[in-house]
Coordinates of C-alpha atoms and ligand atoms in Angstrom, one line a residue:
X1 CA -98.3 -18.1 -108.5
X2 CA -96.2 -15.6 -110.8
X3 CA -97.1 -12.0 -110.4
X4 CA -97.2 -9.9 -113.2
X5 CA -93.7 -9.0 -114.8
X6 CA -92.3 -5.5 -114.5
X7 CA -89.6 -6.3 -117.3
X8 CA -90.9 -3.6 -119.6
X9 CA -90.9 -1.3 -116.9
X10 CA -87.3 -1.9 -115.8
X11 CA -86.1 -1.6 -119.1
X12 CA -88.3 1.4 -119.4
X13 CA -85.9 2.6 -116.2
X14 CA -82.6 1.5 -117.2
X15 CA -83.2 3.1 -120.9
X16 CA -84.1 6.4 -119.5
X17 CA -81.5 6.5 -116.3
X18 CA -78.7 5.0 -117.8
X19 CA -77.4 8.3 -119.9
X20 CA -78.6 10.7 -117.0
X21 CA -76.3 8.6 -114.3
X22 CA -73.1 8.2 -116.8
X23 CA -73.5 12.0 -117.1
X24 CA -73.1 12.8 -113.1
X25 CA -69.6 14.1 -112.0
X26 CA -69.7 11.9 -109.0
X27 CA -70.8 8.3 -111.6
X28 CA -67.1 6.2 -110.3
X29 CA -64.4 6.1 -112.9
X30 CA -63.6 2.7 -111.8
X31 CA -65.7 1.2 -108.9
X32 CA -69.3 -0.6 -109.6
X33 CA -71.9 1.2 -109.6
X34 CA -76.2 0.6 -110.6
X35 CA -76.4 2.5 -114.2
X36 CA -79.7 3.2 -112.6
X37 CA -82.2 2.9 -109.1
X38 CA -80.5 2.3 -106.2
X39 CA -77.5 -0.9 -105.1
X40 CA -77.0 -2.3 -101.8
X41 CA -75.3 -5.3 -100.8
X42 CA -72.8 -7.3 -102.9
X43 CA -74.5 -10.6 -103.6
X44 CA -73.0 -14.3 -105.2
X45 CA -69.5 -13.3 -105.2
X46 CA -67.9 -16.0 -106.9
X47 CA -65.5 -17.7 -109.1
X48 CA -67.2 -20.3 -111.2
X49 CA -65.4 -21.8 -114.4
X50 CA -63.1 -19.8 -115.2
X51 CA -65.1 -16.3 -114.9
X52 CA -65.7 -14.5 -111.7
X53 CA -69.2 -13.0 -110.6
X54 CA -70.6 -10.2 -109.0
X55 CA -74.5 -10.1 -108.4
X56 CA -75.5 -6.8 -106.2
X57 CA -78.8 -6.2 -105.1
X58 CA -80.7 -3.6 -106.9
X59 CA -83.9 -1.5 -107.2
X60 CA -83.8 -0.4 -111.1
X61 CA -87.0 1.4 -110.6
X62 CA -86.5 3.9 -107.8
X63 CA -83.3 4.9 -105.4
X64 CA -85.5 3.3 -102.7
X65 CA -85.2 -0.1 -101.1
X66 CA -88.1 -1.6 -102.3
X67 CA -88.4 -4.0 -105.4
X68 CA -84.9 -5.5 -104.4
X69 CA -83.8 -7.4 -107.6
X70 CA -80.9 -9.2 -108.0
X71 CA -78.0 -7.5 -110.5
X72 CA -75.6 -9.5 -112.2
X73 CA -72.1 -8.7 -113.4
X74 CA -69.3 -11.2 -114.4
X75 CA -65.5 -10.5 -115.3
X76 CA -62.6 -12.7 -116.6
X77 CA -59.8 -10.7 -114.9
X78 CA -61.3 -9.2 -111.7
X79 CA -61.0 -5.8 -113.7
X80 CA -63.2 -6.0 -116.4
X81 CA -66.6 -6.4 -115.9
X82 CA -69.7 -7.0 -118.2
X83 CA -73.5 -6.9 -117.5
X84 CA -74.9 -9.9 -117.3
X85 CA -78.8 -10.1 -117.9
X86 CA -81.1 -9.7 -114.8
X87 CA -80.8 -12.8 -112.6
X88 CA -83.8 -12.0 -110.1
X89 CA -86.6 -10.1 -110.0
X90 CA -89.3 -10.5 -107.2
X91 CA -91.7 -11.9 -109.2
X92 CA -93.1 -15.0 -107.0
X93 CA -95.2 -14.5 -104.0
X94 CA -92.6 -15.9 -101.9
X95 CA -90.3 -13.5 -102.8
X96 CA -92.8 -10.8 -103.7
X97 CA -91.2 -8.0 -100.9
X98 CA -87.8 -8.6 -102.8
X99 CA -85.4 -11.0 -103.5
X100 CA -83.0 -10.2 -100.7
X101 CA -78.9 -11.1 -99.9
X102 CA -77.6 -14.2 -100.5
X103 CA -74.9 -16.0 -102.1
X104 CA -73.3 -18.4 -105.1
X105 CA -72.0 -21.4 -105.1
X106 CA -70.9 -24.2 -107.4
X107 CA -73.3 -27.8 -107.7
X108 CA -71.7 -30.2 -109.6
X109 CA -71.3 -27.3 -112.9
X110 CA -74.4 -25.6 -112.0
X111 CA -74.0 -21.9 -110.7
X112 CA -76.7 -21.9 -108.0
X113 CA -77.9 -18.6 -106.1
X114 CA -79.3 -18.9 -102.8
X115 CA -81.1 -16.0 -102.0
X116 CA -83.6 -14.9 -99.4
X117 CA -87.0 -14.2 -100.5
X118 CA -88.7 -11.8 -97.9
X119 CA -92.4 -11.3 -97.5
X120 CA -94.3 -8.7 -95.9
X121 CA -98.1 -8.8 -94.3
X122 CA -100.4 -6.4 -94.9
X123 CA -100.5 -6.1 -91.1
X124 CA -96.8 -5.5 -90.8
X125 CA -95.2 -8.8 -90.0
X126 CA -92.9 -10.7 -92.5
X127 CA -91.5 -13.6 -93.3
X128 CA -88.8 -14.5 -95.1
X129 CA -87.9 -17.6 -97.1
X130 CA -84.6 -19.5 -97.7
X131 CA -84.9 -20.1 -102.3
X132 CA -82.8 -21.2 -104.9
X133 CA -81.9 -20.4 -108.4
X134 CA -79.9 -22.0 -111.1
X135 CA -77.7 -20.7 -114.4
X136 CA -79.3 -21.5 -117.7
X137 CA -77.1 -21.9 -120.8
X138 CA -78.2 -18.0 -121.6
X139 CA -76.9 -16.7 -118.1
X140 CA -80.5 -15.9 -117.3
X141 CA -81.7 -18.1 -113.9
X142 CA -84.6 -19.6 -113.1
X143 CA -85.7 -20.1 -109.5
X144 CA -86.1 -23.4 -107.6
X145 CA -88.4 -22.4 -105.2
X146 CA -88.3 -22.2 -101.4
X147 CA -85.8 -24.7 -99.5
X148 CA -85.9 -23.3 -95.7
X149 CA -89.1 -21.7 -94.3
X150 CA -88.7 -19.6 -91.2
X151 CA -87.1 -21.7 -88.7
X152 CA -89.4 -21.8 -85.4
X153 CA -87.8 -19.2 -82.5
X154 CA -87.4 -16.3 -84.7
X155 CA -89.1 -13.3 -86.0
X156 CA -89.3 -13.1 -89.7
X157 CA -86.1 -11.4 -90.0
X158 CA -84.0 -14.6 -90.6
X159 CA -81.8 -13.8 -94.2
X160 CA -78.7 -13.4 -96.1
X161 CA -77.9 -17.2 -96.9
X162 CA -73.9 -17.5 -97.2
X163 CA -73.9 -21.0 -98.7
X164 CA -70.6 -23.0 -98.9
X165 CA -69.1 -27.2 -99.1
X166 CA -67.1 -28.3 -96.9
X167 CA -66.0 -32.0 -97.2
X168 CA -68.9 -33.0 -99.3
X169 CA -71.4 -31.5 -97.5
X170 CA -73.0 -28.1 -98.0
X171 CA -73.4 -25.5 -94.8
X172 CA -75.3 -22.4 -94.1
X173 CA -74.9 -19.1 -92.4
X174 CA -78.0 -17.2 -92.0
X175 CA -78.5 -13.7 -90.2
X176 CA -81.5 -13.6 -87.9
X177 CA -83.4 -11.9 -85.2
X178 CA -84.9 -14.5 -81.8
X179 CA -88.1 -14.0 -80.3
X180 CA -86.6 -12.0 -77.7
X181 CA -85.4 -9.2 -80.4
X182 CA -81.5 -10.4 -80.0
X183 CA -79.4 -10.7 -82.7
X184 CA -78.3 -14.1 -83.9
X185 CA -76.1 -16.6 -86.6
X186 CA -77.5 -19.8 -87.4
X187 CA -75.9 -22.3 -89.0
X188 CA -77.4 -25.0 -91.6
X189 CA -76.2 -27.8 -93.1
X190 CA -77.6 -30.6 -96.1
X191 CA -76.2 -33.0 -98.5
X192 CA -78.0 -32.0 -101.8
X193 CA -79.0 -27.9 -101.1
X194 CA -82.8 -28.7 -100.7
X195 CA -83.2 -30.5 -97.4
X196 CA -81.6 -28.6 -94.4
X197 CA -80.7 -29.4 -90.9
X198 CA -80.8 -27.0 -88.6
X199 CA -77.3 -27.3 -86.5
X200 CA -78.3 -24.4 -83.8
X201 CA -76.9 -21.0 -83.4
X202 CA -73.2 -20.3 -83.6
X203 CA -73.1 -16.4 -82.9
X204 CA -74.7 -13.6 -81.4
X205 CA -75.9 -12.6 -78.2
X206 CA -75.4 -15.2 -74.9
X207 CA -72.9 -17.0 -77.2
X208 CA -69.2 -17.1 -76.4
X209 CA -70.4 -14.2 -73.5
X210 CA -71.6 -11.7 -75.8
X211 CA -74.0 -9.1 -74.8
X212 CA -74.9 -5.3 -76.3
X213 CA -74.3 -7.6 -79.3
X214 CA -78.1 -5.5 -81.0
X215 CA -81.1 -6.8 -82.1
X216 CA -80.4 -8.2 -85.4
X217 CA -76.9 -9.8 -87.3
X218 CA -77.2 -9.4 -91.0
X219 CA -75.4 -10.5 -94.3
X220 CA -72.9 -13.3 -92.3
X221 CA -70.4 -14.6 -93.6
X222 CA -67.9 -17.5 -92.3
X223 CA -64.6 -18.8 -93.8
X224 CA -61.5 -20.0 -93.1
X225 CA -58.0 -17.7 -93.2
X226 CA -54.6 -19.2 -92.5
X227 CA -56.0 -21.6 -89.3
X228 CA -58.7 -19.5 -88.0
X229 CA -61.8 -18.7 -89.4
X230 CA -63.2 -15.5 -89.6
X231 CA -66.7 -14.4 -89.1
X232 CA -67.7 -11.1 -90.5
X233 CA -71.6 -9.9 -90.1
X234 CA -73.5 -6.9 -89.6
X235 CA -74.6 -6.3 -86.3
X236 CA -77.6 -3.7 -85.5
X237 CA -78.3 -2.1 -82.8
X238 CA -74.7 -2.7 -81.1
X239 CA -73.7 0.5 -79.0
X240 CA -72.0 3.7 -80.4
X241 CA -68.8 4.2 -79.0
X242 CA -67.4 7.7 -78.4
X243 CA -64.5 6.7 -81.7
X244 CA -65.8 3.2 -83.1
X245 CA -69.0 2.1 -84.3
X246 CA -70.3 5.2 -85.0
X247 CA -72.1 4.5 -88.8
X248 CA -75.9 3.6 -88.3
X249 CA -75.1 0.1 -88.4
X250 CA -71.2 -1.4 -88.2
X251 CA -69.5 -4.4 -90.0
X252 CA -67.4 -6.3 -87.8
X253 CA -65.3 -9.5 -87.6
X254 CA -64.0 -12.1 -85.0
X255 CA -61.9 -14.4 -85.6
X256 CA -61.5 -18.3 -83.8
X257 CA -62.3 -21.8 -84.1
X258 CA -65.1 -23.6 -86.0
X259 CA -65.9 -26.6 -84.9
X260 CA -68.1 -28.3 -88.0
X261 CA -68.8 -31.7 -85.6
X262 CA -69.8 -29.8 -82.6
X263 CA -71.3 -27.2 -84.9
X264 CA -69.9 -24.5 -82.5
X265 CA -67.5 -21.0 -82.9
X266 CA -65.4 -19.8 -80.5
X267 CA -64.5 -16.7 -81.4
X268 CA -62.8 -13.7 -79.7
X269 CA -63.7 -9.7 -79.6
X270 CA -66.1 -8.1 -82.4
X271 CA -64.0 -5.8 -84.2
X272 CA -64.7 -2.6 -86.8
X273 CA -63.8 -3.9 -90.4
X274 CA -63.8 -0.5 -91.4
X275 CA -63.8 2.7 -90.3
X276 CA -65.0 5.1 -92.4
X277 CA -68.2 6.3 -93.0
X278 CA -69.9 4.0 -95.4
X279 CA -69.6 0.5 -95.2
X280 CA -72.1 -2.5 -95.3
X281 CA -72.8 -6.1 -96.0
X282 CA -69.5 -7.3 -97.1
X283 CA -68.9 -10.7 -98.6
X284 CA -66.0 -12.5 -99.4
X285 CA -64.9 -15.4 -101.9
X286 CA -62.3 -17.5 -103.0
X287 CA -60.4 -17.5 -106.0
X288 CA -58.7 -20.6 -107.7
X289 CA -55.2 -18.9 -106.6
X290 CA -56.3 -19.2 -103.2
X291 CA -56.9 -15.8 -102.0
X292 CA -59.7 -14.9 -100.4
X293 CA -61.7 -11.3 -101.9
X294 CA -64.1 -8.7 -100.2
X295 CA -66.3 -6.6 -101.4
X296 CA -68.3 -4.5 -99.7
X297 CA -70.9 -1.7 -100.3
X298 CA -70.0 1.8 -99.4
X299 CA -73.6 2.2 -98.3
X300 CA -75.0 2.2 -94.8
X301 CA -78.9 1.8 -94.6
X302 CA -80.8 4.3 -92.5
X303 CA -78.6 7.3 -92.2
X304 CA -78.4 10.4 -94.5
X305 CA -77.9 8.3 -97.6
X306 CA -81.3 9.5 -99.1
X307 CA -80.0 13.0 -98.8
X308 CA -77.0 12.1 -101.3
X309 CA -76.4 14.4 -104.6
X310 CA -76.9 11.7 -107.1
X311 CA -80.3 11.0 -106.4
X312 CA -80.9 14.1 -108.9
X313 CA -79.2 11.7 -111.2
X314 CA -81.3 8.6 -110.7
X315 CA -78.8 6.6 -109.0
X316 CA -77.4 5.5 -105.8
X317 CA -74.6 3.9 -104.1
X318 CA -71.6 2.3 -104.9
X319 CA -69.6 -1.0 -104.3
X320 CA -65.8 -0.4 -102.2
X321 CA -62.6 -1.2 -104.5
X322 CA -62.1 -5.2 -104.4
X323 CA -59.8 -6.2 -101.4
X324 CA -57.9 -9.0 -100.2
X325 CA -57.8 -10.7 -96.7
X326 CA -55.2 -12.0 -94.6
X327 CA -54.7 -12.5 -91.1
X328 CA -51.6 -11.4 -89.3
X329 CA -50.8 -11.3 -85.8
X330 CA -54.6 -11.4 -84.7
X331 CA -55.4 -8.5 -87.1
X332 CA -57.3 -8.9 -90.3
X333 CA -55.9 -6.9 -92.8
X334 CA -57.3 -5.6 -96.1
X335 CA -55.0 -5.0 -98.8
X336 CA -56.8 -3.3 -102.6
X337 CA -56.9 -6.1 -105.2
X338 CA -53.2 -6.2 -106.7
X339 CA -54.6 -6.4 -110.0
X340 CA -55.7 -3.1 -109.6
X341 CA -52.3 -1.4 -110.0
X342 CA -53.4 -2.3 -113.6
X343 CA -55.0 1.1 -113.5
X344 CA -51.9 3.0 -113.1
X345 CA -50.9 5.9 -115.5
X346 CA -47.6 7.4 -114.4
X347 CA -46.4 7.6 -111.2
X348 CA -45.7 11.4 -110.2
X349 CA -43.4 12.6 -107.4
X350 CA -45.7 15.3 -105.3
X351 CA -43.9 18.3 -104.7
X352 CA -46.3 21.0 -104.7
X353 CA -49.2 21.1 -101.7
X354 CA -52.2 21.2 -104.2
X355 CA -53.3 18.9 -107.0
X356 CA -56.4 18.8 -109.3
X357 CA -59.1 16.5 -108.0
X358 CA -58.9 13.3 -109.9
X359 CA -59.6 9.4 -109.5
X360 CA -55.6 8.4 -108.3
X361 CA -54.0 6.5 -105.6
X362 CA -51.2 8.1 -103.3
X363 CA -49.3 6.6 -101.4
X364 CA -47.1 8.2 -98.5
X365 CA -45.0 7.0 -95.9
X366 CA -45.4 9.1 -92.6
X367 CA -44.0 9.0 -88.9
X368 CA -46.8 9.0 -85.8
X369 CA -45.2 12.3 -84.7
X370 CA -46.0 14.1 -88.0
X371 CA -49.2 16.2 -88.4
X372 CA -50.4 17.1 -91.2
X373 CA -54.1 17.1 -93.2
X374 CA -55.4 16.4 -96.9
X375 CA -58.4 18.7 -97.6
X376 CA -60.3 16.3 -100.5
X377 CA -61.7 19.2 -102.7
X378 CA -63.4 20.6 -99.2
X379 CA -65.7 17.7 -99.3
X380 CA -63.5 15.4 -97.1
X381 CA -61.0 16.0 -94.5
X382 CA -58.1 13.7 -93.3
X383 CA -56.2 14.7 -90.2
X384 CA -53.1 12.8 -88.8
X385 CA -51.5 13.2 -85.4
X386 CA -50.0 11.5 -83.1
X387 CA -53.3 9.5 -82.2
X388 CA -53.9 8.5 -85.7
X389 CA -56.4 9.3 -88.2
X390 CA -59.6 11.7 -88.2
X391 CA -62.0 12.1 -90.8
X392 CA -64.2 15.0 -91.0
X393 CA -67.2 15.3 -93.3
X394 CA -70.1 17.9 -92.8
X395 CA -73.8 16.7 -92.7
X396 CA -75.6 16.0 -95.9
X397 CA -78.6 17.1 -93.5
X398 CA -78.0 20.2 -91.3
X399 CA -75.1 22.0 -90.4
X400 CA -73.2 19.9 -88.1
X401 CA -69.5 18.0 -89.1
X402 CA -69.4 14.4 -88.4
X403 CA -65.9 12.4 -87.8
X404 CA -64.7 8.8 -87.7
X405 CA -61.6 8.0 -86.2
X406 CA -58.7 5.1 -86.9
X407 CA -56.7 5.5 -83.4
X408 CA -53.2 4.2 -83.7
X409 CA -49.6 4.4 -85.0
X410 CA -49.9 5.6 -88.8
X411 CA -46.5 4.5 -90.9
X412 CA -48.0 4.5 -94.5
X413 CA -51.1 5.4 -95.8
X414 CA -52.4 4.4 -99.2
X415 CA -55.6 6.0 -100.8
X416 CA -57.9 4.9 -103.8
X417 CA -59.5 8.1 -105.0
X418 CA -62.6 7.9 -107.2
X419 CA -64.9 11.1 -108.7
X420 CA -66.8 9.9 -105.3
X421 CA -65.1 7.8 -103.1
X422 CA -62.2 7.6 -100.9
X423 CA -60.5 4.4 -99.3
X424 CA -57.7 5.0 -96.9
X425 CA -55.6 1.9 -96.5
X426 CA -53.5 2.3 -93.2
X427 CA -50.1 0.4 -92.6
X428 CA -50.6 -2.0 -95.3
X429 CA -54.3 -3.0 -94.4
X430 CA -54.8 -2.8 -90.8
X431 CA -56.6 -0.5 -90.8
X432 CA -59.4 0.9 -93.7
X433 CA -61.8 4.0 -94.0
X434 CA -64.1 4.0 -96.7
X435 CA -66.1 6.9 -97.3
X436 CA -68.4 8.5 -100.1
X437 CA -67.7 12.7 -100.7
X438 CA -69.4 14.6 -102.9
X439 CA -67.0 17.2 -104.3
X440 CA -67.9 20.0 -106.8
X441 CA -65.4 19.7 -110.1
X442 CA -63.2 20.8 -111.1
X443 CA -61.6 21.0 -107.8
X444 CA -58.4 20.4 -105.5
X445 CA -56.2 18.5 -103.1
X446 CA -55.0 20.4 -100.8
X447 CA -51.8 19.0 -98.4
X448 CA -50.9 20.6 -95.4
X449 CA -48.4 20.1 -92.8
X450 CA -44.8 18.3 -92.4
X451 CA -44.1 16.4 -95.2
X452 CA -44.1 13.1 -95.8
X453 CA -41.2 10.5 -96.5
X454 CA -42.1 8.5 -99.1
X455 CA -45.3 11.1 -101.4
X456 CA -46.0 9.2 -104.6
X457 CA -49.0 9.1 -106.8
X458 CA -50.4 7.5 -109.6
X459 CA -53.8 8.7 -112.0
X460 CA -56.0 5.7 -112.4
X461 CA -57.6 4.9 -115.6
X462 CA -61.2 4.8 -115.7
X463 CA -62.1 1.5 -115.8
X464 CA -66.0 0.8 -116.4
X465 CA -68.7 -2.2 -116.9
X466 CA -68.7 -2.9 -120.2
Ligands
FRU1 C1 -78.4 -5.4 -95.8 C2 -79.8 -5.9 -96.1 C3 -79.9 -7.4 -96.0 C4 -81.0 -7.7 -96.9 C5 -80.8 -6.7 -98.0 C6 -82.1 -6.1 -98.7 O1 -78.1 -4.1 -96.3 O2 -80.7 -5.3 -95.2 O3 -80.1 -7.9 -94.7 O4 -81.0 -9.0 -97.4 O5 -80.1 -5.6 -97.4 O6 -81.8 -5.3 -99.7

């Protein structure tokens, strides 16, 4: 049974918030944003004849996470993006708490979502359902229904389909929590999308001798890069370490073998895919040219992120810059989208130790032995020494500074700036920090300390949905 449409209220929402959230200093120049309500995860990233796709999941009504719909933006060049018109809305009782994470794939011409509708009892239990959703000619969707209840031996957090074929046959990751709270991947695989086979767990705690591997893996995602294949998920409730995995909850990856007869990975050490300070639920995709994208939110649930300025604006959150993967010498390294240097105005030699605060990218070469700092307009500190990077940022909350760390020999960093972000590529991609700041304009960047080799920079056009 349909429940009653909020439409006119979303409209009501997006009408009203739009013009306030365009209007905020900190509203990115040139990284996706909600116009309006509150955006999490990245969801049905995609390339699908000829246009890519970039769903997001998104409360228009409130910056809270409840009435989870499902955002939709497409793009011809990986640039330039359009708004699509709402894909889902949680509408059905089966997805009435929200029509959670999930992916996009390609049947036979149809563009398909596969989406997790989750379900909460008045008592406080949930469940969650495994749904479906096709393309119509006018880019709306319309939903298929359920294909997957809760598979027996798990609490109902079981979520975050990441559908994809392989030889012929279509396969399943989904996140999900076993009866004795430990964290878990399960894999799923079917011939047609609606009947699936359940072909056991392939990650998580007890597997491949994991343990302190948290209580529940969301948003996974597995794929092949060069001959491995790479697993990335989000595993809560994994221990803080005294310089990694410090965010609420971390993304990581592994990388090793997938076996799709024995239906088993055996993968090596969980490692940090980023960083910084916010960064959740990636997902990846491939593209005709055959690289293989990542997007992630620079969000992390559960921390300070309902203390964040732009809630006074309406809106909250934003996606990371578009990244490409490739693995090299066991590391997986992220590397900005090339067609982003699209962006660049003129590139400017840096002489003098302070410049006006403005979306750019700089790029520097610099030597381990060097120390020196880059004070981003006193919201955001970056400190390099010998043992590598350290961010400092002071508490949205109380008093307190918080750091993250990137330990390691530092040859080049290069750093996307937006009005609210800041992505630090180390070494060409080994390393990343992602982080939100919240600067008062107009303000300044402020270098300090020996001086670089190689100190370039470029301003970046904005570069906004249409
Ligand atoms: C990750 C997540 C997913 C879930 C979605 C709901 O941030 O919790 O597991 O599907 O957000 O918005």
């Amino acid at each position: 049974m349909s429940l009653p449409s909020r439409l006119p209220a979303v409209l009501q929402a997006v009408m009203q918030g739009q013009p306030r959230a365009l209007a905020d200093s900190h509203y990115p120049h040139w990284h996706h944003a909600p116009v309006t309500g509150l955006m999490n995860d990245p969801n049905g990233f995609v390339e699908f004849a000829g246009r890519y796709h970039l769903f997001y999941q998104w409360n228009p009504l409130a910056c809270d996470h409840k009435f989870k719909c499902w955002g939709h933006w497409s793009s011809a060049d990986l640039l330039h993006w359009q708004h699509e018109p709402l894909a889902l809305m949680p509408d059905e009782e089966y997805d009435r708490n929200g029509c959670y994470s999930g992916s996009a794939v390609d049947n036979n011409g149809t563009l398909t979502l596969c989406y997790t509708g989750n379900v909460k009892f008045d008592d406080g239990g949930r469940t969650a359902w495994q749904c479906l959703a096709t393309e119509n000619v006018d880019s709306t969707f319309t939903k298929l229904g359920p294909v997957l209840p809760l598979p027996a031996g798990y609490t109902g957090h079981v979520r975050d389909p990441k559908v994809w074929q392989h030889d012929g046959r279509w396969y399943m990751v989904l996140g999900a929590q076993d009866l004795q709270k430990n964290g878990k991947v399960l894999l799923f695989s079917s011939a047609d999308l609606q009947q699936w086979t359940s072909e056991g767990e392939i990650a998580g705690y007890g597997i491949n001798a994991l343990h302190d591997a948290g209580y529940m893996w969301e948003c996974p995602d597995l794929f092949p890069l060069d001959d491995q294949h790479i697993l990335i998920c989000c595993p809560q409730g994994i221990p803080h370490e005294e310089q990694r995995y410090l965010n609420t909850y971390p993304a990581v990856w592994m990388a090793g073998e997938f076996d799709y007869t024995r239906a088993t990975f055996n993968h090596g050490p969980l490692h940090e895919l980023d960083a910084g300070f916010e960064f959740y639920a990636p997902q990846t995709m491939q593209t005709h040219d055959g690289r293989r994208l990542l997007v992630g939110w620079m969000g992390v649930p559960d921390g300070e992120e309902m203390h964040q300025p732009t809630l006074a604006h309406g809106w909250i959150h934003q996606m990371t810059c578009l990244r490409e993967l490739e693995f090299i010498d066991g590391k997986l390294y992220q590397r900005p989208l090339r067609e982003l240097t699209a962006l660049r105005g003129e590139a400017q030699g840096w002489q003098e130790t302070a410049l006006p605060l403005a979306p750019m990218e700089i790029f520097l070469e610099t030597a381990s032995a060097d120390e020196f700092s880059i004070d981003f307009g006193g919201a955001l500190m970056l400190k390099h020494d010998a043992s590598g990077i350290r961010l400092a940022r002071r508490s949205l909350v109380g008093d307190e500074t918080h750091y993250r760390y990137w330990q390691g020999d530092v040859r080049s960093l290069r750093i996307y700036i937006d009005r609210s972000s800041v992505e630090i590529f180390i070494n060409d991609g080994e390393g990343v920090m992602s982080s939100r700041y919240f600067p008062t304009y107009p303000g300044q960047l402020i270098f300090n300390g020996s001086k670089p080799g190689a100190f370039c920079y470029w301003p970046l056009r904005p570069c906004m949905v249409e």
